[in-house]
PDB file of C-alpha atoms in Angstrom:
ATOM      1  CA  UNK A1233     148.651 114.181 123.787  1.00 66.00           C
ATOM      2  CA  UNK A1234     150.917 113.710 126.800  1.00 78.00           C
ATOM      3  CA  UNK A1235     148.202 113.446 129.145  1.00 94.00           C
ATOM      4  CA  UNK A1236     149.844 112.620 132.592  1.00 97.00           C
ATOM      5  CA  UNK A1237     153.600 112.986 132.644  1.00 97.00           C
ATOM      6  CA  UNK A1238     155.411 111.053 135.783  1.00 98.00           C
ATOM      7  CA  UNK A1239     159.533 111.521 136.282  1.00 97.00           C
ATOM      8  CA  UNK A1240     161.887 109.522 136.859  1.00 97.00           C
ATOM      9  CA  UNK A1241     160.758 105.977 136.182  1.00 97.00           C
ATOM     10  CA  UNK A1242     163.076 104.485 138.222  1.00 97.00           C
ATOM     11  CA  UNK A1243     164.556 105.524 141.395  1.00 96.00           C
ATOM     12  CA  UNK A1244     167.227 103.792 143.833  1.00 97.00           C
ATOM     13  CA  UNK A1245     167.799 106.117 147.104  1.00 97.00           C
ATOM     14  CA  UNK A1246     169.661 104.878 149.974  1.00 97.00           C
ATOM     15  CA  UNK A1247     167.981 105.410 153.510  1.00 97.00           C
ATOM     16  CA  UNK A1248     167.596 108.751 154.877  1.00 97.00           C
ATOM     17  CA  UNK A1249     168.166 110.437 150.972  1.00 97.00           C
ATOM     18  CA  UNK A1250     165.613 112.879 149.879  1.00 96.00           C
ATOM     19  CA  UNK A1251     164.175 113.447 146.894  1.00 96.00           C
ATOM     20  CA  UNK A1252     160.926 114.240 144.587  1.00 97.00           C
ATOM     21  CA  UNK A1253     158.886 112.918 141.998  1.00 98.00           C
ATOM     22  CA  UNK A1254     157.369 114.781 139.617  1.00 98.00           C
ATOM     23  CA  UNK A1255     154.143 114.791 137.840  1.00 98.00           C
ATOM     24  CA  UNK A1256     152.684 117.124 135.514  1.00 98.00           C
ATOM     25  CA  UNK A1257     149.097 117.002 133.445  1.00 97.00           C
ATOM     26  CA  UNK A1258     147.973 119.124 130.595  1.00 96.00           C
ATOM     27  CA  UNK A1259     144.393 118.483 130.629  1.00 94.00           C
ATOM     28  CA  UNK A1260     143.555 121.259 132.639  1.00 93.00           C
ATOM     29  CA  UNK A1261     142.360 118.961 135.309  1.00 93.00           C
ATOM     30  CA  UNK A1262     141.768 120.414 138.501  1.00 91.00           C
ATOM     31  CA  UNK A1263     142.062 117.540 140.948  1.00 93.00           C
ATOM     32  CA  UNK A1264     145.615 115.680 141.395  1.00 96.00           C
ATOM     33  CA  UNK A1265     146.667 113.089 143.347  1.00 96.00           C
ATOM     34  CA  UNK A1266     149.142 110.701 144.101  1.00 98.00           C
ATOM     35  CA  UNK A1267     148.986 106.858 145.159  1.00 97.00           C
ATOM     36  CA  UNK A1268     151.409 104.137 146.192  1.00 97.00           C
ATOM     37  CA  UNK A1269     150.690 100.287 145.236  1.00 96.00           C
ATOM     38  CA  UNK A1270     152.873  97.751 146.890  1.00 94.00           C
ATOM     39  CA  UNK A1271     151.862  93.775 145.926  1.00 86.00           C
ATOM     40  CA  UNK A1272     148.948  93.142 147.637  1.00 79.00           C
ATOM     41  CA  UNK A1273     147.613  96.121 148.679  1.00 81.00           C
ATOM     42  CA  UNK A1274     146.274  97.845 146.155  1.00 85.00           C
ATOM     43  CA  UNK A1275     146.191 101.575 145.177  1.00 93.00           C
ATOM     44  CA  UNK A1276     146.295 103.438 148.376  1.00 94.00           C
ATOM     45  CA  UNK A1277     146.249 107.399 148.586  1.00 94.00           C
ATOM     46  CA  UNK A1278     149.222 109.661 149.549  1.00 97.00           C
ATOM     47  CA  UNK A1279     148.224 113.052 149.295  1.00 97.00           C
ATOM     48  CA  UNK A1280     145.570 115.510 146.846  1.00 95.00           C
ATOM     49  CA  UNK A1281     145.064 118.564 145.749  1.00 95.00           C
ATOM     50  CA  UNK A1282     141.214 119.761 144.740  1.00 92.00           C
ATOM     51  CA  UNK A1283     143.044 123.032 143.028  1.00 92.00           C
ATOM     52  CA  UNK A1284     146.057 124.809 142.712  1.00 93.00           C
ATOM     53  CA  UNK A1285     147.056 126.294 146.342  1.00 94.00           C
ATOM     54  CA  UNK A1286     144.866 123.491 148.026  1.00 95.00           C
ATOM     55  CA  UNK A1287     146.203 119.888 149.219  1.00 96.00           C
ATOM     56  CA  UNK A1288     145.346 117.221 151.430  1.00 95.00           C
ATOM     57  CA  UNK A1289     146.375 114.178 153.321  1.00 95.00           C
ATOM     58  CA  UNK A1290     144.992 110.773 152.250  1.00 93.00           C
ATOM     59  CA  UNK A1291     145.529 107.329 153.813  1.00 91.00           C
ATOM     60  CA  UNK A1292     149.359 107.001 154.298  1.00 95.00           C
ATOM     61  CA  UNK A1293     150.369 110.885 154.133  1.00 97.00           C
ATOM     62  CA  UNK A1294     153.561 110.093 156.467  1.00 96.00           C
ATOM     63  CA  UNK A1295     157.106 111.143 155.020  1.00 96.00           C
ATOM     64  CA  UNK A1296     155.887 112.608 152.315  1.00 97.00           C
ATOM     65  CA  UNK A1297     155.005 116.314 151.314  1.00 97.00           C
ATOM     66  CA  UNK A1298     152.913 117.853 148.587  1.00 97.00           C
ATOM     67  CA  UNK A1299     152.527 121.232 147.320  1.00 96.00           C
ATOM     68  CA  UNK A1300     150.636 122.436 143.972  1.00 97.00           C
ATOM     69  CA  UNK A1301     151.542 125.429 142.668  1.00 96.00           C
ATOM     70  CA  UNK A1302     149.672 125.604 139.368  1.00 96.00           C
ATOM     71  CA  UNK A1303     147.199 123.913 137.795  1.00 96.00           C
ATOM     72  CA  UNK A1304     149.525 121.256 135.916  1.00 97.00           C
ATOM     73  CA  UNK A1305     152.449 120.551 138.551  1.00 97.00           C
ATOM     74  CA  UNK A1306     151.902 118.443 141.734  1.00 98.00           C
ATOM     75  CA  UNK A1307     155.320 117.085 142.595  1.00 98.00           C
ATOM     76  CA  UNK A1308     155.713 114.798 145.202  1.00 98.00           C
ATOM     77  CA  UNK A1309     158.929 114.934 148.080  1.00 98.00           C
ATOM     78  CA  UNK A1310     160.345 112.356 150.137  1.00 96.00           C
ATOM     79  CA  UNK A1311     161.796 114.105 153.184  1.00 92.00           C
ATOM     80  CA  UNK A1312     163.792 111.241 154.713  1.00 96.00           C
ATOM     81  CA  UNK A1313     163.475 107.865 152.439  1.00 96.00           C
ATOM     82  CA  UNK A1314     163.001 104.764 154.236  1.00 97.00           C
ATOM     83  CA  UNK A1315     162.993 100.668 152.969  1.00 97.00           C
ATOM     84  CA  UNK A1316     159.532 100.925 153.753  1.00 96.00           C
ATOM     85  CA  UNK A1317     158.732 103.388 151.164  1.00 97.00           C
ATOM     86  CA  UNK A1318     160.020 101.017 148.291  1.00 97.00           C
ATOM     87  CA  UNK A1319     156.866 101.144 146.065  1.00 97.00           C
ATOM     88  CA  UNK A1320     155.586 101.661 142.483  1.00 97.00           C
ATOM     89  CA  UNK A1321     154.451 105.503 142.689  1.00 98.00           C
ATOM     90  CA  UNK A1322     151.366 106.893 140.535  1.00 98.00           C
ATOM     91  CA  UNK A1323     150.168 110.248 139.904  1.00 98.00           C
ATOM     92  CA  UNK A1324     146.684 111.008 138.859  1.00 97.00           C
ATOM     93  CA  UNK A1325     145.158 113.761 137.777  1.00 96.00           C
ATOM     94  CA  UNK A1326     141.030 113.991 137.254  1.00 92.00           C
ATOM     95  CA  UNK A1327     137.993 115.676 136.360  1.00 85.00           C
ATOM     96  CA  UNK A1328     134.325 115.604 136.982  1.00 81.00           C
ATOM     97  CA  UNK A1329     131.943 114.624 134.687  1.00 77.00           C
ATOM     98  CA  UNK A1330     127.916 113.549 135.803  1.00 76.00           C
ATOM     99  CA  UNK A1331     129.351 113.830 139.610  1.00 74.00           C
ATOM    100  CA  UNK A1332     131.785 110.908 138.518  1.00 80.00           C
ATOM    101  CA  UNK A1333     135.685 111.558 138.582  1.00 85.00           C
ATOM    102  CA  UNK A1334     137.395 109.715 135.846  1.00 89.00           C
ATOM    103  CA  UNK A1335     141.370 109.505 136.801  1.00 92.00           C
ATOM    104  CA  UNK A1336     143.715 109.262 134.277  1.00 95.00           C
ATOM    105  CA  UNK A1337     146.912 108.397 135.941  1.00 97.00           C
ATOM    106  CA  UNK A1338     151.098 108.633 134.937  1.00 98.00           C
ATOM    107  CA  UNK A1339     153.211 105.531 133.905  1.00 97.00           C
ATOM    108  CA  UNK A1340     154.183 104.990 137.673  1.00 97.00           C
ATOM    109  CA  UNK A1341     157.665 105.490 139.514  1.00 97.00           C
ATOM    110  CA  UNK A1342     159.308 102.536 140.880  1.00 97.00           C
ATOM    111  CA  UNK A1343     161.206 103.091 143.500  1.00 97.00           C
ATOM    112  CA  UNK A1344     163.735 101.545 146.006  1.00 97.00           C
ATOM    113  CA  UNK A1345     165.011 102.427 148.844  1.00 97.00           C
ATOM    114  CA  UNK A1346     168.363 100.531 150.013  1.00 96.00           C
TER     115      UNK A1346
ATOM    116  CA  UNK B 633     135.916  95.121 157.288  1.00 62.00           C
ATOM    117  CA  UNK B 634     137.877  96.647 154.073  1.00 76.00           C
ATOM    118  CA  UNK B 635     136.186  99.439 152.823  1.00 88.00           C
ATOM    119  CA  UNK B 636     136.272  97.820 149.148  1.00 94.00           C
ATOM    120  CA  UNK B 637     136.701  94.166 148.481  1.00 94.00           C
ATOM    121  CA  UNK B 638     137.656  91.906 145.557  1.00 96.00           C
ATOM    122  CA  UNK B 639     138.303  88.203 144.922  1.00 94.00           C
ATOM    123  CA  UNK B 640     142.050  88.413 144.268  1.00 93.00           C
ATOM    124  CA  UNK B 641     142.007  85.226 141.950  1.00 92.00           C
ATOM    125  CA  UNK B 642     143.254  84.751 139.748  1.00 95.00           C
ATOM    126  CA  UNK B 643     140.225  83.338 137.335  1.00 96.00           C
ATOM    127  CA  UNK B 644     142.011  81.369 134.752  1.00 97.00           C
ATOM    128  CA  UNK B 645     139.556  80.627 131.596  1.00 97.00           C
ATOM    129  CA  UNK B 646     139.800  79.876 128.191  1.00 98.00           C
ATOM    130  CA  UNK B 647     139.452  81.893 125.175  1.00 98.00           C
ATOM    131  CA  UNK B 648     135.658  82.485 124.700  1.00 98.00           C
ATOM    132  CA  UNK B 649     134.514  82.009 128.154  1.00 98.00           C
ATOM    133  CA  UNK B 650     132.426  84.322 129.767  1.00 98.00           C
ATOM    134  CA  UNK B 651     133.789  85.527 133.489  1.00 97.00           C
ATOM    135  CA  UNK B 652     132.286  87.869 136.043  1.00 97.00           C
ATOM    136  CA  UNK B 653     134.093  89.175 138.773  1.00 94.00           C
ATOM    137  CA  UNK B 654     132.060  90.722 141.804  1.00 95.00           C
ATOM    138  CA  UNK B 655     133.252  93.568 144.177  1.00 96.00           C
ATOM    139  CA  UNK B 656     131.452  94.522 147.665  1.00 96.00           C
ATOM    140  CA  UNK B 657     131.835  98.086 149.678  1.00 94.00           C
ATOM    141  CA  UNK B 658     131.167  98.821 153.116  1.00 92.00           C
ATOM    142  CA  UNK B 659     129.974 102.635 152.824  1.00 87.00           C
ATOM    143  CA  UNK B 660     126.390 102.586 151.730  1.00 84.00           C
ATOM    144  CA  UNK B 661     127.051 106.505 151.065  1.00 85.00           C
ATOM    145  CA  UNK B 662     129.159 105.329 147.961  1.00 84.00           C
ATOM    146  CA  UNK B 663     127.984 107.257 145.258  1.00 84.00           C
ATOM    147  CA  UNK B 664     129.898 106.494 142.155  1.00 91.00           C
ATOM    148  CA  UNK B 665     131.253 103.053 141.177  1.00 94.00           C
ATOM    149  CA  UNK B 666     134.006 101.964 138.356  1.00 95.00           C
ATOM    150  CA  UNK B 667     135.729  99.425 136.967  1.00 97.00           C
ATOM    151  CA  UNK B 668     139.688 100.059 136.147  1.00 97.00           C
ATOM    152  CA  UNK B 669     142.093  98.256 134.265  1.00 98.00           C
ATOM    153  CA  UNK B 670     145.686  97.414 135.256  1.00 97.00           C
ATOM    154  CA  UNK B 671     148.048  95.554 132.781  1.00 96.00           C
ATOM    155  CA  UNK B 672     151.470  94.204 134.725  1.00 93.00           C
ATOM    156  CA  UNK B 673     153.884  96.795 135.306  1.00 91.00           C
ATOM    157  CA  UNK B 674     151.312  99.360 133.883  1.00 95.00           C
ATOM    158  CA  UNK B 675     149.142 101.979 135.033  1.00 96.00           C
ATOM    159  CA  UNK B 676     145.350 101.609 135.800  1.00 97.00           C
ATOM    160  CA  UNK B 677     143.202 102.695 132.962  1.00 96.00           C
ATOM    161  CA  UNK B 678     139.157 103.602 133.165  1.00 95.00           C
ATOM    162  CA  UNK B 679     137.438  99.923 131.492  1.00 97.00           C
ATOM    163  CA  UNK B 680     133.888 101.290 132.594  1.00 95.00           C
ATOM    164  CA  UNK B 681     131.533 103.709 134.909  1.00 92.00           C
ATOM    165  CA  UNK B 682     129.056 101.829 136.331  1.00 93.00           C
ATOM    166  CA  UNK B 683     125.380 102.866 136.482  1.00 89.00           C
ATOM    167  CA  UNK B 684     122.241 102.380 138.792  1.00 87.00           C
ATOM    168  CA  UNK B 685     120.802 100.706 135.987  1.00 89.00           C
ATOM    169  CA  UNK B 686     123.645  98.350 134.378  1.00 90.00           C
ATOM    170  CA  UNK B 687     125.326  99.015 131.623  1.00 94.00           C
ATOM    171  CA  UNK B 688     127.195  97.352 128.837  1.00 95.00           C
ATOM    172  CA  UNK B 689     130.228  98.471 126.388  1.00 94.00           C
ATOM    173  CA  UNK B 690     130.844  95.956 123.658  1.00 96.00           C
ATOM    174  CA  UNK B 691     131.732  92.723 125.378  1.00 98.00           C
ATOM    175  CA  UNK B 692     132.034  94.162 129.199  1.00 98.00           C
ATOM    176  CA  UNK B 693     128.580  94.412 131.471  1.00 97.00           C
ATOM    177  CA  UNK B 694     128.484  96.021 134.563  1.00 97.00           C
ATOM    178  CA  UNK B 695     126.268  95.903 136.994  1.00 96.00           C
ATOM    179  CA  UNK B 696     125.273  97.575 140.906  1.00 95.00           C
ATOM    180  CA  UNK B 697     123.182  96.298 143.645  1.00 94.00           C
ATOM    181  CA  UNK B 698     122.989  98.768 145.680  1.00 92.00           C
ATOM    182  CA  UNK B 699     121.031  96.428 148.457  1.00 93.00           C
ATOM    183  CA  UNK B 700     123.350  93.682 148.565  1.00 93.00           C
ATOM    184  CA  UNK B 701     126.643  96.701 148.592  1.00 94.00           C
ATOM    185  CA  UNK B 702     128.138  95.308 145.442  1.00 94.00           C
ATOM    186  CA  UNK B 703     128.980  96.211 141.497  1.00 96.00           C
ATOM    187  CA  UNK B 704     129.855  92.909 139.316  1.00 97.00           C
ATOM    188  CA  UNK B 705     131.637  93.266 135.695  1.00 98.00           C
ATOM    189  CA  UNK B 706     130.919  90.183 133.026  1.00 98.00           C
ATOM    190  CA  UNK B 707     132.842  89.379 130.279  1.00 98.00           C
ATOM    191  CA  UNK B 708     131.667  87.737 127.160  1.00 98.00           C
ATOM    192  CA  UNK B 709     133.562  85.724 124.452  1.00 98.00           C
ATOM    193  CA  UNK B 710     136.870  86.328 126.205  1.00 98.00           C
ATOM    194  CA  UNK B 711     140.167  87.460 124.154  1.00 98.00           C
ATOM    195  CA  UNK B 712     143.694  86.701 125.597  1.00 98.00           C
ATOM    196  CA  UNK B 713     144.237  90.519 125.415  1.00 97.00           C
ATOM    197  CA  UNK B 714     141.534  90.528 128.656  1.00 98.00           C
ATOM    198  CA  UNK B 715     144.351  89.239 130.743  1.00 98.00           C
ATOM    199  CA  UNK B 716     144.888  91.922 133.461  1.00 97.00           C
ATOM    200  CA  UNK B 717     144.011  92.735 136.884  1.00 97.00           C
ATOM    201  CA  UNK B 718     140.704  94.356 136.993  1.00 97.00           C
ATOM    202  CA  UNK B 719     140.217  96.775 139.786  1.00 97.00           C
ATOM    203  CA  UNK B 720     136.775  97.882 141.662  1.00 96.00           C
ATOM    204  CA  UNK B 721     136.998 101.958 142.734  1.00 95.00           C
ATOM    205  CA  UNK B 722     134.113 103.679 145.223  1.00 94.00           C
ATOM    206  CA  UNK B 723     133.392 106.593 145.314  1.00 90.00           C
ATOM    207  CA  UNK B 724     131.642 108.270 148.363  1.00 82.00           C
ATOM    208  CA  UNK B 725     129.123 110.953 147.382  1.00 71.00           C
ATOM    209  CA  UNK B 726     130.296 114.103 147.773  1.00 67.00           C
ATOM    210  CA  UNK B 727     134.051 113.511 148.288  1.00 70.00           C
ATOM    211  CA  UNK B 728     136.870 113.790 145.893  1.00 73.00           C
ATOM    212  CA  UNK B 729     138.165 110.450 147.515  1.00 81.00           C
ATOM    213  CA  UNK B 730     137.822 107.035 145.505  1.00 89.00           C
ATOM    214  CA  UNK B 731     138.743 103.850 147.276  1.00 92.00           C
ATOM    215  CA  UNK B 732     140.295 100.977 145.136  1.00 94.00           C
ATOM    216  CA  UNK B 733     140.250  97.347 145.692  1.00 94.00           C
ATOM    217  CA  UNK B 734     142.615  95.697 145.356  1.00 94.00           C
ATOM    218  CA  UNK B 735     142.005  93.794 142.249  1.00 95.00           C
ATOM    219  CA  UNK B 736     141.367  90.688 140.678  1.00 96.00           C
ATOM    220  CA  UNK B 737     143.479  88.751 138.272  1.00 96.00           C
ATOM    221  CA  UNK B 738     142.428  87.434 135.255  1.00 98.00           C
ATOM    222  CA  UNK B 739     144.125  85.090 132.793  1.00 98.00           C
ATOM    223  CA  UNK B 740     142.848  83.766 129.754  1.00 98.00           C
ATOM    224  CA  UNK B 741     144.406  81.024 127.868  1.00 97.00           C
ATOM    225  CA  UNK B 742     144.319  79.567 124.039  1.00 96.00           C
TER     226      UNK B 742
END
């Protein structure tokens, strides 16, 4: 069972380099989503997408860009990378169960920007 | 005031010690309440819903006060494969949107 599937691993992109990370789920889950964790702060919520067709900004939305095309592919761009978006990157896909969402998230993306 | 708050630690115990680690939230619309589990350089994984009334799995008890605004999880007999950050997630009732803390460390030794 694959589950959540996050690509590449690792990342180094020099400033102002674009690029996207992908994530893909075959649970048939209908809500994705994508954090960031950098030491210290906790998970904290880029974008997410309550369907295919249907996305929306969470808490630190800027420089990135979402789009979900189908159910299993929510891919994640970096328009312009910046040092400040150096980060360990997690996709997470979810479904409801007794009005609880349980996520079940990718292996992460660690990225660096130079 | 952070919306969700933890005791970073970390709590460093011996094997067999019991531990609880408490979490507060600032909404009192949160609705649903959970305990993750993050080893290092892994992702989070679901430990534990918690429910209105408590609940227990095995050697893990969680609790929610929904007065005071906070969920506790205690562990029992601890195991050195417990070491790992454990992280508090809220819920607001109906929104797609959970909140994480940011997690508390713990390390248990021989």
């Amino acid at each position: 069972n694959a589950g959540v599937t996050q690509t590449p691993k690792f990342q180094v992109l020099k400033t102002g380099q674009s690029m996207t990370l992908q994530c893909a789920q075959d649970m048939n889950h209908e809500y994705m989503s994508w954090y960031r964790q950098d030491p210290g702060m906790g998970l904290r919520l880029i974008h997410y997408s309550v369907g295919a067709g249907i996305t929306d900004q969470g808490e630190v939305p800027n420089g990135y860009n979402v789009s979900r095309s189908t159910t299993e592919d929510f891919p994640l761009r970096l328009l312009s990378a910046a040092p400040s978006q150096t980060s360990v990157y997690f996709c997470a896909s979810s479904y409801s169960r007794d009005n609880k969402n349980i996520q079940y998230f990718g292996a992460g993306t660690r990225l660096s920007v130079l | 005031r952070k919306e969700v708050e933890q005791d970073p630690g970390p709590f460093n115990v011996p094997e067999g010690a019991t531990v609880a680690f408490n979490c507060t939230y600032s909404n009192s619309a949160s609705q649903s309440f959970f305990w993750y589990r993050q080893d290092c350089r892994k992702e989070p994984k679901l430990l534990m819903s918690v429910y209105s009334s408590g609940n227990e799995d095995g050697r893990f008890t969680a609790q929610l006060n929904r007065a005071s605004q906070y969920i506790s999880l205690l562990i029992r007999d601890s195991k050195l494969s417990d070491s790992a950050t454990y992280l508090c997630v809220v819920e607001r009732g109906g929104s797609y949107i959970p909140t994480f803390g940011r997690g508390t460390s713990l390390i248990v030794h021989p």
